């Protein structure tokens, strides 16, 4: 721009260049990082809650969910369909397996 002003193509008042140096503050990176961590935590908790609700429904209906469930088609043939992965499949490291001990009264039944 200064050379254009020198040769008279631009007036001297228009020959000034506008320059900005942009950068991201540390607080912006902390905000992005914390929002990603919050998103992961929300997915973790909501997946666990969804499986809990599904398990309570299946227990109240006295039916256990198997790895594969069999359904009948219109032709009378049986097709095997698999269920979607659940919370315990994705986050097996966060689940503790608890074995229920039977009391003496339950064993006699």
Coordinates of C-alpha atoms in Angstrom, one line a residue, residues 23 32 37 47 59 64 67 87 98:
X23 CA -4.9 -15.8 18.8
X32 CA -13.6 -26.4 24.8
X37 CA -15.4 -33.9 29.0
X47 CA -26.1 -44.9 28.6
X59 CA -37.0 -58.0 35.0
X64 CA -34.2 -62.2 30.4
X67 CA -27.4 -62.3 23.3
X87 CA -23.6 -50.0 28.2
X98 CA -21.6 -59.0 41.8

